[in-house]
Amino acid sequence: MTKLALSFFQRKDVEKISRELLGKVLVTRWNGELTSGRIVETEAYKGTQDRASHAYRGRTPRTEVMFGPGGRAYVYLCYGIHQMFNIVTNEEDIPHAILIRAVEPIEGIDIMLKRTGKKSPDYTLTRGPGNVGKAFGFHTSQCGHLLTSDELFIADDGFNITKSMIGTSPRIGVDYAGEDAALHYRFFIKGNPYVSGKKN
DNA sequence: CGACCGATCGTCT
DNA sequence: GACGATCGGTCGA
């Protein structure tokens, strides 16, 4: 189990990082409550040139974190209900980010059940960005949190992902983004039951 | 199945 | 004042 360093997130190719995050382990330990899971679905958002990105309209109080250096969390509220967890990448002033859309639970499933109010674990526990946010205890107050801390980090546990295991598609829910809506910026592990959408 | 609807509130116009 | 990078439930075929 090796914690990913800041240099991993501060590289320039968001698509590449989005692919490499598949198979890595997301860990949160808020107030000592440990939850972890394998990342199985990601989406890249390419900053000011990407109409689907919040950063497209430039720097605002909300998007400020994305303009900082990579390796921090961008957590925002969606539909007034869902806490969406993103990883900021690239260097300062280039607001790239990666949305974690689905995870396969590993540790702390009891805690996830408590947070989500579900009675027993099923594939919906950590499927979709809203559910990931809830199960891992994310909140907009954690926006800007460093991704190499003891409370929040990404790790490599040696799990190997080959190119043929990765599927791509347009991103979900970004139809308003014009031509950018068609870009294949969504990446997922083919056949994994936690991946959102109908048939992967 | 697929279509639709309500929840719920911060953010930007 | 309108609108989401969503989810889960309901309704009808």
PDB file of N, CA and C in Angstrom, chain A residues 77-174:
ATOM      1  N   LEU A  77     -21.346  20.960  -4.046  1.00  0.00           N
ATOM      2  CA  LEU A  77     -22.710  20.488  -3.816  1.00  0.00           C
ATOM      3  C   LEU A  77     -23.479  20.470  -5.126  1.00  0.00           C
ATOM      4  N   CYS A  78     -24.087  19.333  -5.430  1.00  0.00           N
ATOM      5  CA  CYS A  78     -24.840  19.195  -6.668  1.00  0.00           C
ATOM      6  C   CYS A  78     -26.321  18.982  -6.361  1.00  0.00           C
ATOM      7  N   TYR A  79     -27.194  19.694  -7.026  1.00  0.00           N
ATOM      8  CA  TYR A  79     -28.633  19.611  -6.808  1.00  0.00           C
ATOM      9  C   TYR A  79     -29.017  19.833  -5.348  1.00  0.00           C
ATOM     10  N   GLY A  80     -28.162  20.553  -4.628  1.00  0.00           N
ATOM     11  CA  GLY A  80     -28.468  20.849  -3.226  1.00  0.00           C
ATOM     12  C   GLY A  80     -28.403  19.661  -2.307  1.00  0.00           C
ATOM     13  N   ILE A  81     -27.986  18.507  -2.829  1.00  0.00           N
ATOM     14  CA  ILE A  81     -28.055  17.265  -2.069  1.00  0.00           C
ATOM     15  C   ILE A  81     -26.744  16.492  -2.042  1.00  0.00           C
ATOM     16  N   HIS A  82     -26.106  16.389  -3.190  1.00  0.00           N
ATOM     17  CA  HIS A  82     -24.965  15.483  -3.326  1.00  0.00           C
ATOM     18  C   HIS A  82     -23.611  16.164  -3.190  1.00  0.00           C
ATOM     19  N   GLN A  83     -22.734  15.546  -2.395  1.00  0.00           N
ATOM     20  CA  GLN A  83     -21.379  16.049  -2.219  1.00  0.00           C
ATOM     21  C   GLN A  83     -20.507  15.329  -3.240  1.00  0.00           C
ATOM     22  N   MET A  84     -20.022  16.055  -4.239  1.00  0.00           N
ATOM     23  CA  MET A  84     -19.248  15.443  -5.317  1.00  0.00           C
ATOM     24  C   MET A  84     -17.756  15.634  -5.080  1.00  0.00           C
ATOM     25  N   PHE A  85     -17.043  14.495  -5.086  1.00  0.00           N
ATOM     26  CA  PHE A  85     -15.601  14.532  -4.819  1.00  0.00           C
ATOM     27  C   PHE A  85     -14.776  14.515  -6.105  1.00  0.00           C
ATOM     28  N   ASN A  86     -13.934  15.521  -6.266  1.00  0.00           N
ATOM     29  CA  ASN A  86     -13.034  15.622  -7.420  1.00  0.00           C
ATOM     30  C   ASN A  86     -11.595  15.762  -6.959  1.00  0.00           C
ATOM     31  N   ILE A  87     -10.685  15.343  -7.838  1.00  0.00           N
ATOM     32  CA  ILE A  87      -9.262  15.484  -7.582  1.00  0.00           C
ATOM     33  C   ILE A  87      -8.713  16.566  -8.505  1.00  0.00           C
ATOM     34  N   VAL A  88      -8.112  17.596  -7.931  1.00  0.00           N
ATOM     35  CA  VAL A  88      -7.515  18.656  -8.742  1.00  0.00           C
ATOM     36  C   VAL A  88      -6.180  18.164  -9.278  1.00  0.00           C
ATOM     37  N   THR A  89      -5.931  18.416 -10.576  1.00  0.00           N
ATOM     38  CA  THR A  89      -4.657  17.995 -11.168  1.00  0.00           C
ATOM     39  C   THR A  89      -3.970  19.180 -11.834  1.00  0.00           C
ATOM     40  N   ASN A  90      -2.815  18.896 -12.414  1.00  0.00           N
ATOM     41  CA  ASN A  90      -1.996  19.874 -13.149  1.00  0.00           C
ATOM     42  C   ASN A  90      -1.396  20.924 -12.209  1.00  0.00           C
ATOM     43  N   GLU A  91      -0.751  21.912 -12.815  1.00  0.00           N
ATOM     44  CA  GLU A  91      -0.048  22.913 -12.024  1.00  0.00           C
ATOM     45  C   GLU A  91      -0.946  24.115 -11.724  1.00  0.00           C
ATOM     46  N   GLU A  92      -0.430  25.031 -10.948  1.00  0.00           N
ATOM     47  CA  GLU A  92      -1.161  26.238 -10.590  1.00  0.00           C
ATOM     48  C   GLU A  92      -1.675  26.947 -11.838  1.00  0.00           C
ATOM     49  N   ASP A  93      -2.887  27.500 -11.750  1.00  0.00           N
ATOM     50  CA  ASP A  93      -3.532  28.273 -12.821  1.00  0.00           C
ATOM     51  C   ASP A  93      -4.100  27.431 -13.959  1.00  0.00           C
ATOM     52  N   ILE A  94      -3.903  26.109 -13.914  1.00  0.00           N
ATOM     53  CA  ILE A  94      -4.543  25.253 -14.911  1.00  0.00           C
ATOM     54  C   ILE A  94      -5.543  24.372 -14.181  1.00  0.00           C
ATOM     55  N   PRO A  95      -6.840  24.748 -14.252  1.00  0.00           N
ATOM     56  CA  PRO A  95      -7.878  24.162 -13.392  1.00  0.00           C
ATOM     57  C   PRO A  95      -8.423  22.816 -13.862  1.00  0.00           C
ATOM     58  N   HIS A  96      -7.565  21.842 -14.049  1.00  0.00           N
ATOM     59  CA  HIS A  96      -8.034  20.517 -14.419  1.00  0.00           C
ATOM     60  C   HIS A  96      -8.506  19.758 -13.180  1.00  0.00           C
ATOM     61  N   ALA A  97      -9.470  18.848 -13.386  1.00  0.00           N
ATOM     62  CA  ALA A  97      -9.967  18.068 -12.251  1.00  0.00           C
ATOM     63  C   ALA A  97     -10.527  16.739 -12.727  1.00  0.00           C
ATOM     64  N   ILE A  98     -10.591  15.777 -11.805  1.00  0.00           N
ATOM     65  CA  ILE A  98     -11.120  14.450 -12.120  1.00  0.00           C
ATOM     66  C   ILE A  98     -12.210  14.098 -11.122  1.00  0.00           C
ATOM     67  N   LEU A  99     -13.411  13.820 -11.649  1.00  0.00           N
ATOM     68  CA  LEU A  99     -14.538  13.432 -10.805  1.00  0.00           C
ATOM     69  C   LEU A  99     -14.473  11.929 -10.553  1.00  0.00           C
ATOM     70  N   ILE A 100     -14.544  11.533  -9.284  1.00  0.00           N
ATOM     71  CA  ILE A 100     -14.589  10.110  -8.954  1.00  0.00           C
ATOM     72  C   ILE A 100     -16.051   9.688  -8.970  1.00  0.00           C
ATOM     73  N   ARG A 101     -16.419   8.886  -9.971  1.00  0.00           N
ATOM     74  CA  ARG A 101     -17.827   8.540 -10.175  1.00  0.00           C
ATOM     75  C   ARG A 101     -18.250   7.241  -9.525  1.00  0.00           C
ATOM     76  N   ALA A 102     -17.313   6.316  -9.312  1.00  0.00           N
ATOM     77  CA  ALA A 102     -17.692   5.048  -8.687  1.00  0.00           C
ATOM     78  C   ALA A 102     -16.484   4.360  -8.082  1.00  0.00           C
ATOM     79  N   VAL A 103     -16.746   3.621  -7.017  1.00  0.00           N
ATOM     80  CA  VAL A 103     -15.700   2.965  -6.246  1.00  0.00           C
ATOM     81  C   VAL A 103     -16.225   1.588  -5.840  1.00  0.00           C
ATOM     82  N   GLU A 104     -15.301   0.625  -5.716  1.00  0.00           N
ATOM     83  CA  GLU A 104     -15.699  -0.686  -5.197  1.00  0.00           C
ATOM     84  C   GLU A 104     -15.237  -0.756  -3.744  1.00  0.00           C
ATOM     85  N   PRO A 105     -16.172  -0.869  -2.783  1.00  0.00           N
ATOM     86  CA  PRO A 105     -15.819  -0.801  -1.363  1.00  0.00           C
ATOM     87  C   PRO A 105     -14.816  -1.870  -0.959  1.00  0.00           C
ATOM     88  N   ILE A 106     -13.885  -1.518  -0.066  1.00  0.00           N
ATOM     89  CA  ILE A 106     -12.943  -2.488   0.474  1.00  0.00           C
ATOM     90  C   ILE A 106     -13.069  -2.547   1.993  1.00  0.00           C
ATOM     91  N   GLU A 107     -12.779  -1.424   2.663  1.00  0.00           N
ATOM     92  CA  GLU A 107     -12.860  -1.407   4.130  1.00  0.00           C
ATOM     93  C   GLU A 107     -13.922  -0.421   4.610  1.00  0.00           C
ATOM     94  N   GLY A 108     -14.446  -0.664   5.799  1.00  0.00           N
ATOM     95  CA  GLY A 108     -15.382   0.274   6.435  1.00  0.00           C
ATOM     96  C   GLY A 108     -16.778   0.242   5.851  1.00  0.00           C
ATOM     97  N   ILE A 109     -17.194  -0.926   5.369  1.00  0.00           N
ATOM     98  CA  ILE A 109     -18.523  -1.029   4.760  1.00  0.00           C
ATOM     99  C   ILE A 109     -19.629  -0.735   5.783  1.00  0.00           C
ATOM    100  N   ASP A 110     -19.382  -1.122   7.044  1.00  0.00           N
ATOM    101  CA  ASP A 110     -20.357  -0.809   8.096  1.00  0.00           C
ATOM    102  C   ASP A 110     -20.537   0.700   8.254  1.00  0.00           C
ATOM    103  N   ILE A 111     -19.411   1.428   8.146  1.00  0.00           N
ATOM    104  CA  ILE A 111     -19.480   2.890   8.259  1.00  0.00           C
ATOM    105  C   ILE A 111     -20.219   3.482   7.064  1.00  0.00           C
ATOM    106  N   MET A 112     -19.965   2.918   5.880  1.00  0.00           N
ATOM    107  CA  MET A 112     -20.657   3.397   4.674  1.00  0.00           C
ATOM    108  C   MET A 112     -22.165   3.180   4.802  1.00  0.00           C
ATOM    109  N   LEU A 113     -22.546   2.040   5.352  1.00  0.00           N
ATOM    110  CA  LEU A 113     -23.964   1.742   5.526  1.00  0.00           C
ATOM    111  C   LEU A 113     -24.591   2.758   6.476  1.00  0.00           C
ATOM    112  N   LYS A 114     -23.870   3.064   7.548  1.00  0.00           N
ATOM    113  CA  LYS A 114     -24.357   4.040   8.519  1.00  0.00           C
ATOM    114  C   LYS A 114     -24.550   5.409   7.857  1.00  0.00           C
ATOM    115  N   ARG A 115     -23.558   5.818   7.044  1.00  0.00           N
ATOM    116  CA  ARG A 115     -23.626   7.144   6.416  1.00  0.00           C
ATOM    117  C   ARG A 115     -24.722   7.248   5.361  1.00  0.00           C
ATOM    118  N   THR A 116     -24.955   6.157   4.643  1.00  0.00           N
ATOM    119  CA  THR A 116     -25.930   6.192   3.556  1.00  0.00           C
ATOM    120  C   THR A 116     -27.331   5.819   4.018  1.00  0.00           C
ATOM    121  N   GLY A 117     -27.420   5.215   5.194  1.00  0.00           N
ATOM    122  CA  GLY A 117     -28.720   4.796   5.700  1.00  0.00           C
ATOM    123  C   GLY A 117     -29.226   3.529   5.032  1.00  0.00           C
ATOM    124  N   LYS A 118     -28.338   2.855   4.282  1.00  0.00           N
ATOM    125  CA  LYS A 118     -28.749   1.601   3.647  1.00  0.00           C
ATOM    126  C   LYS A 118     -28.656   0.469   4.661  1.00  0.00           C
ATOM    127  N   LYS A 119     -29.479  -0.555   4.499  1.00  0.00           N
ATOM    128  CA  LYS A 119     -29.523  -1.654   5.460  1.00  0.00           C
ATOM    129  C   LYS A 119     -28.475  -2.717   5.185  1.00  0.00           C
ATOM    130  N   SER A 120     -28.269  -3.035   3.901  1.00  0.00           N
ATOM    131  CA  SER A 120     -27.261  -4.039   3.566  1.00  0.00           C
ATOM    132  C   SER A 120     -26.513  -3.582   2.327  1.00  0.00           C
ATOM    133  N   PRO A 121     -25.254  -4.020   2.202  1.00  0.00           N
ATOM    134  CA  PRO A 121     -24.455  -3.567   1.065  1.00  0.00           C
ATOM    135  C   PRO A 121     -24.971  -4.132  -0.255  1.00  0.00           C
ATOM    136  N   ASP A 122     -25.105  -3.265  -1.242  1.00  0.00           N
ATOM    137  CA  ASP A 122     -25.387  -3.727  -2.606  1.00  0.00           C
ATOM    138  C   ASP A 122     -24.594  -2.819  -3.540  1.00  0.00           C
ATOM    139  N   TYR A 123     -24.711  -3.025  -4.839  1.00  0.00           N
ATOM    140  CA  TYR A 123     -23.892  -2.273  -5.785  1.00  0.00           C
ATOM    141  C   TYR A 123     -24.182  -0.779  -5.794  1.00  0.00           C
ATOM    142  N   THR A 124     -25.327  -0.367  -5.249  1.00  0.00           N
ATOM    143  CA  THR A 124     -25.629   1.069  -5.263  1.00  0.00           C
ATOM    144  C   THR A 124     -24.907   1.823  -4.137  1.00  0.00           C
ATOM    145  N   LEU A 125     -24.272   1.074  -3.237  1.00  0.00           N
ATOM    146  CA  LEU A 125     -23.614   1.713  -2.083  1.00  0.00           C
ATOM    147  C   LEU A 125     -22.613   2.780  -2.507  1.00  0.00           C
ATOM    148  N   THR A 126     -21.800   2.470  -3.504  1.00  0.00           N
ATOM    149  CA  THR A 126     -20.768   3.415  -3.958  1.00  0.00           C
ATOM    150  C   THR A 126     -20.784   3.576  -5.474  1.00  0.00           C
ATOM    151  N   ARG A 127     -21.971   3.429  -6.075  1.00  0.00           N
ATOM    152  CA  ARG A 127     -22.113   3.595  -7.519  1.00  0.00           C
ATOM    153  C   ARG A 127     -22.681   4.977  -7.805  1.00  0.00           C
ATOM    154  N   GLY A 128     -21.968   5.762  -8.610  1.00  0.00           N
ATOM    155  CA  GLY A 128     -22.385   7.131  -8.905  1.00  0.00           C
ATOM    156  C   GLY A 128     -21.730   8.106  -7.932  1.00  0.00           C
ATOM    157  N   PRO A 129     -21.399   9.301  -8.429  1.00  0.00           N
ATOM    158  CA  PRO A 129     -20.654  10.276  -7.635  1.00  0.00           C
ATOM    159  C   PRO A 129     -21.356  10.722  -6.356  1.00  0.00           C
ATOM    160  N   GLY A 130     -22.672  10.812  -6.392  1.00  0.00           N
ATOM    161  CA  GLY A 130     -23.412  11.215  -5.197  1.00  0.00           C
ATOM    162  C   GLY A 130     -23.292  10.171  -4.106  1.00  0.00           C
ATOM    163  N   ASN A 131     -23.374   8.919  -4.497  1.00  0.00           N
ATOM    164  CA  ASN A 131     -23.261   7.835  -3.526  1.00  0.00           C
ATOM    165  C   ASN A 131     -21.846   7.698  -2.974  1.00  0.00           C
ATOM    166  N   VAL A 132     -20.848   7.891  -3.819  1.00  0.00           N
ATOM    167  CA  VAL A 132     -19.456   7.859  -3.356  1.00  0.00           C
ATOM    168  C   VAL A 132     -19.254   8.947  -2.302  1.00  0.00           C
ATOM    169  N   GLY A 133     -19.763  10.144  -2.593  1.00  0.00           N
ATOM    170  CA  GLY A 133     -19.622  11.263  -1.662  1.00  0.00           C
ATOM    171  C   GLY A 133     -20.224  10.937  -0.303  1.00  0.00           C
ATOM    172  N   LYS A 134     -21.399  10.337  -0.329  1.00  0.00           N
ATOM    173  CA  LYS A 134     -22.090  10.007   0.916  1.00  0.00           C
ATOM    174  C   LYS A 134     -21.365   8.901   1.682  1.00  0.00           C
ATOM    175  N   ALA A 135     -21.016   7.824   0.979  1.00  0.00           N
ATOM    176  CA  ALA A 135     -20.399   6.659   1.630  1.00  0.00           C
ATOM    177  C   ALA A 135     -19.038   6.988   2.243  1.00  0.00           C
ATOM    178  N   PHE A 136     -18.301   7.878   1.583  1.00  0.00           N
ATOM    179  CA  PHE A 136     -16.968   8.215   2.080  1.00  0.00           C
ATOM    180  C   PHE A 136     -16.967   9.448   2.988  1.00  0.00           C
ATOM    181  N   GLY A 137     -18.149   9.966   3.279  1.00  0.00           N
ATOM    182  CA  GLY A 137     -18.256  11.063   4.235  1.00  0.00           C
ATOM    183  C   GLY A 137     -17.722  12.390   3.732  1.00  0.00           C
ATOM    184  N   PHE A 138     -17.819  12.631   2.407  1.00  0.00           N
ATOM    185  CA  PHE A 138     -17.327  13.902   1.878  1.00  0.00           C
ATOM    186  C   PHE A 138     -18.318  15.022   2.155  1.00  0.00           C
ATOM    187  N   HIS A 139     -17.773  16.249   2.256  1.00  0.00           N
ATOM    188  CA  HIS A 139     -18.591  17.431   2.505  1.00  0.00           C
ATOM    189  C   HIS A 139     -17.871  18.630   1.902  1.00  0.00           C
ATOM    190  N   THR A 140     -18.641  19.595   1.445  1.00  0.00           N
ATOM    191  CA  THR A 140     -18.031  20.768   0.800  1.00  0.00           C
ATOM    192  C   THR A 140     -17.038  21.482   1.722  1.00  0.00           C
ATOM    193  N   SER A 141     -17.183  21.288   3.018  1.00  0.00           N
ATOM    194  CA  SER A 141     -16.245  21.926   3.954  1.00  0.00           C
ATOM    195  C   SER A 141     -14.837  21.351   3.796  1.00  0.00           C
ATOM    196  N   GLN A 142     -14.721  20.182   3.147  1.00  0.00           N
ATOM    197  CA  GLN A 142     -13.403  19.568   2.948  1.00  0.00           C
ATOM    198  C   GLN A 142     -12.768  20.032   1.635  1.00  0.00           C
ATOM    199  N   CYS A 143     -13.416  20.946   0.939  1.00  0.00           N
ATOM    200  CA  CYS A 143     -12.868  21.464  -0.315  1.00  0.00           C
ATOM    201  C   CYS A 143     -11.498  22.085  -0.044  1.00  0.00           C
ATOM    202  N   GLY A 144     -10.510  21.714  -0.861  1.00  0.00           N
ATOM    203  CA  GLY A 144      -9.158  22.235  -0.672  1.00  0.00           C
ATOM    204  C   GLY A 144      -8.283  21.326   0.170  1.00  0.00           C
ATOM    205  N   HIS A 145      -8.864  20.275   0.742  1.00  0.00           N
ATOM    206  CA  HIS A 145      -8.109  19.337   1.585  1.00  0.00           C
ATOM    207  C   HIS A 145      -7.008  18.654   0.774  1.00  0.00           C
ATOM    208  N   LEU A 146      -5.831  18.539   1.354  1.00  0.00           N
ATOM    209  CA  LEU A 146      -4.701  17.892   0.696  1.00  0.00           C
ATOM    210  C   LEU A 146      -4.973  16.400   0.508  1.00  0.00           C
ATOM    211  N   LEU A 147      -4.519  15.849  -0.624  1.00  0.00           N
ATOM    212  CA  LEU A 147      -4.776  14.440  -0.923  1.00  0.00           C
ATOM    213  C   LEU A 147      -3.660  13.509  -0.462  1.00  0.00           C
ATOM    214  N   THR A 148      -2.752  14.029   0.332  1.00  0.00           N
ATOM    215  CA  THR A 148      -1.660  13.185   0.822  1.00  0.00           C
ATOM    216  C   THR A 148      -1.627  13.195   2.353  1.00  0.00           C
ATOM    217  N   SER A 149      -2.795  13.460   2.961  1.00  0.00           N
ATOM    218  CA  SER A 149      -2.858  13.515   4.427  1.00  0.00           C
ATOM    219  C   SER A 149      -3.269  12.154   4.975  1.00  0.00           C
ATOM    220  N   ASP A 150      -3.320  12.027   6.291  1.00  0.00           N
ATOM    221  CA  ASP A 150      -3.753  10.768   6.886  1.00  0.00           C
ATOM    222  C   ASP A 150      -5.266  10.611   6.812  1.00  0.00           C
ATOM    223  N   GLU A 151      -5.963  11.753   6.693  1.00  0.00           N
ATOM    224  CA  GLU A 151      -7.434  11.715   6.636  1.00  0.00           C
ATOM    225  C   GLU A 151      -7.939  11.408   5.242  1.00  0.00           C
ATOM    226  N   LEU A 152      -7.157  11.771   4.259  1.00  0.00           N
ATOM    227  CA  LEU A 152      -7.595  11.629   2.871  1.00  0.00           C
ATOM    228  C   LEU A 152      -6.400  11.393   1.965  1.00  0.00           C
ATOM    229  N   PHE A 153      -6.396  10.238   1.290  1.00  0.00           N
ATOM    230  CA  PHE A 153      -5.313   9.982   0.332  1.00  0.00           C
ATOM    231  C   PHE A 153      -5.707   8.908  -0.669  1.00  0.00           C
ATOM    232  N   ILE A 154      -4.890   8.790  -1.724  1.00  0.00           N
ATOM    233  CA  ILE A 154      -5.077   7.756  -2.740  1.00  0.00           C
ATOM    234  C   ILE A 154      -3.851   6.852  -2.663  1.00  0.00           C
ATOM    235  N   ALA A 155      -4.060   5.531  -2.757  1.00  0.00           N
ATOM    236  CA  ALA A 155      -2.941   4.608  -2.626  1.00  0.00           C
ATOM    237  C   ALA A 155      -2.925   3.581  -3.749  1.00  0.00           C
ATOM    238  N   ASP A 156      -1.721   3.046  -3.976  1.00  0.00           N
ATOM    239  CA  ASP A 156      -1.531   1.957  -4.933  1.00  0.00           C
ATOM    240  C   ASP A 156      -1.265   0.702  -4.113  1.00  0.00           C
ATOM    241  N   ASP A 157      -2.127  -0.312  -4.269  1.00  0.00           N
ATOM    242  CA  ASP A 157      -1.920  -1.542  -3.498  1.00  0.00           C
ATOM    243  C   ASP A 157      -1.435  -2.667  -4.399  1.00  0.00           C
ATOM    244  N   GLY A 158      -0.933  -2.298  -5.580  1.00  0.00           N
ATOM    245  CA  GLY A 158      -0.366  -3.289  -6.481  1.00  0.00           C
ATOM    246  C   GLY A 158      -1.368  -3.891  -7.458  1.00  0.00           C
ATOM    247  N   PHE A 159      -2.641  -3.536  -7.307  1.00  0.00           N
ATOM    248  CA  PHE A 159      -3.674  -4.037  -8.214  1.00  0.00           C
ATOM    249  C   PHE A 159      -3.356  -3.576  -9.628  1.00  0.00           C
ATOM    250  N   ASN A 160      -3.329  -4.516 -10.561  1.00  0.00           N
ATOM    251  CA  ASN A 160      -2.887  -4.187 -11.911  1.00  0.00           C
ATOM    252  C   ASN A 160      -4.032  -4.027 -12.903  1.00  0.00           C
ATOM    253  N   ILE A 161      -4.050  -2.888 -13.578  1.00  0.00           N
ATOM    254  CA  ILE A 161      -5.069  -2.621 -14.596  1.00  0.00           C
ATOM    255  C   ILE A 161      -4.386  -2.598 -15.955  1.00  0.00           C
ATOM    256  N   THR A 162      -4.882  -3.420 -16.877  1.00  0.00           N
ATOM    257  CA  THR A 162      -4.309  -3.395 -18.222  1.00  0.00           C
ATOM    258  C   THR A 162      -5.204  -2.567 -19.137  1.00  0.00           C
ATOM    259  N   LYS A 163      -4.650  -2.155 -20.237  1.00  0.00           N
ATOM    260  CA  LYS A 163      -5.362  -1.282 -21.166  1.00  0.00           C
ATOM    261  C   LYS A 163      -6.697  -1.879 -21.620  1.00  0.00           C
ATOM    262  N   SER A 164      -6.706  -3.193 -21.818  1.00  0.00           N
ATOM    263  CA  SER A 164      -7.921  -3.838 -22.342  1.00  0.00           C
ATOM    264  C   SER A 164      -9.054  -3.869 -21.321  1.00  0.00           C
ATOM    265  N   MET A 165      -8.742  -3.580 -20.060  1.00  0.00           N
ATOM    266  CA  MET A 165      -9.781  -3.590 -19.017  1.00  0.00           C
ATOM    267  C   MET A 165     -10.524  -2.268 -18.939  1.00  0.00           C
ATOM    268  N   ILE A 166      -9.984  -1.241 -19.633  1.00  0.00           N
ATOM    269  CA  ILE A 166     -10.555   0.100 -19.516  1.00  0.00           C
ATOM    270  C   ILE A 166     -11.502   0.423 -20.663  1.00  0.00           C
ATOM    271  N   GLY A 167     -12.707   0.900 -20.301  1.00  0.00           N
ATOM    272  CA  GLY A 167     -13.657   1.364 -21.301  1.00  0.00           C
ATOM    273  C   GLY A 167     -13.738   2.880 -21.239  1.00  0.00           C
ATOM    274  N   THR A 168     -14.182   3.518 -22.345  1.00  0.00           N
ATOM    275  CA  THR A 168     -14.354   4.977 -22.335  1.00  0.00           C
ATOM    276  C   THR A 168     -15.722   5.327 -22.896  1.00  0.00           C
ATOM    277  N   SER A 169     -16.203   6.532 -22.605  1.00  0.00           N
ATOM    278  CA  SER A 169     -17.471   7.008 -23.150  1.00  0.00           C
ATOM    279  C   SER A 169     -17.543   8.520 -22.928  1.00  0.00           C
ATOM    280  N   PRO A 170     -18.547   9.145 -23.535  1.00  0.00           N
ATOM    281  CA  PRO A 170     -18.770  10.559 -23.207  1.00  0.00           C
ATOM    282  C   PRO A 170     -19.138  10.661 -21.728  1.00  0.00           C
ATOM    283  N   ARG A 171     -18.962  11.833 -21.150  1.00  0.00           N
ATOM    284  CA  ARG A 171     -19.286  12.021 -19.736  1.00  0.00           C
ATOM    285  C   ARG A 171     -20.798  12.045 -19.539  1.00  0.00           C
ATOM    286  N   ILE A 172     -21.192  11.775 -18.311  1.00  0.00           N
ATOM    287  CA  ILE A 172     -22.611  11.675 -18.002  1.00  0.00           C
ATOM    288  C   ILE A 172     -23.175  13.000 -17.488  1.00  0.00           C
ATOM    289  N   GLY A 173     -24.361  13.342 -18.016  1.00  0.00           N
ATOM    290  CA  GLY A 173     -25.047  14.533 -17.498  1.00  0.00           C
ATOM    291  C   GLY A 173     -24.472  15.858 -17.921  1.00  0.00           C
ATOM    292  N   VAL A 174     -23.759  15.898 -19.057  1.00  0.00           N
ATOM    293  CA  VAL A 174     -23.158  17.158 -19.490  1.00  0.00           C
ATOM    294  C   VAL A 174     -23.635  17.551 -20.890  1.00  0.00           C
TER     295      VAL A 174
END
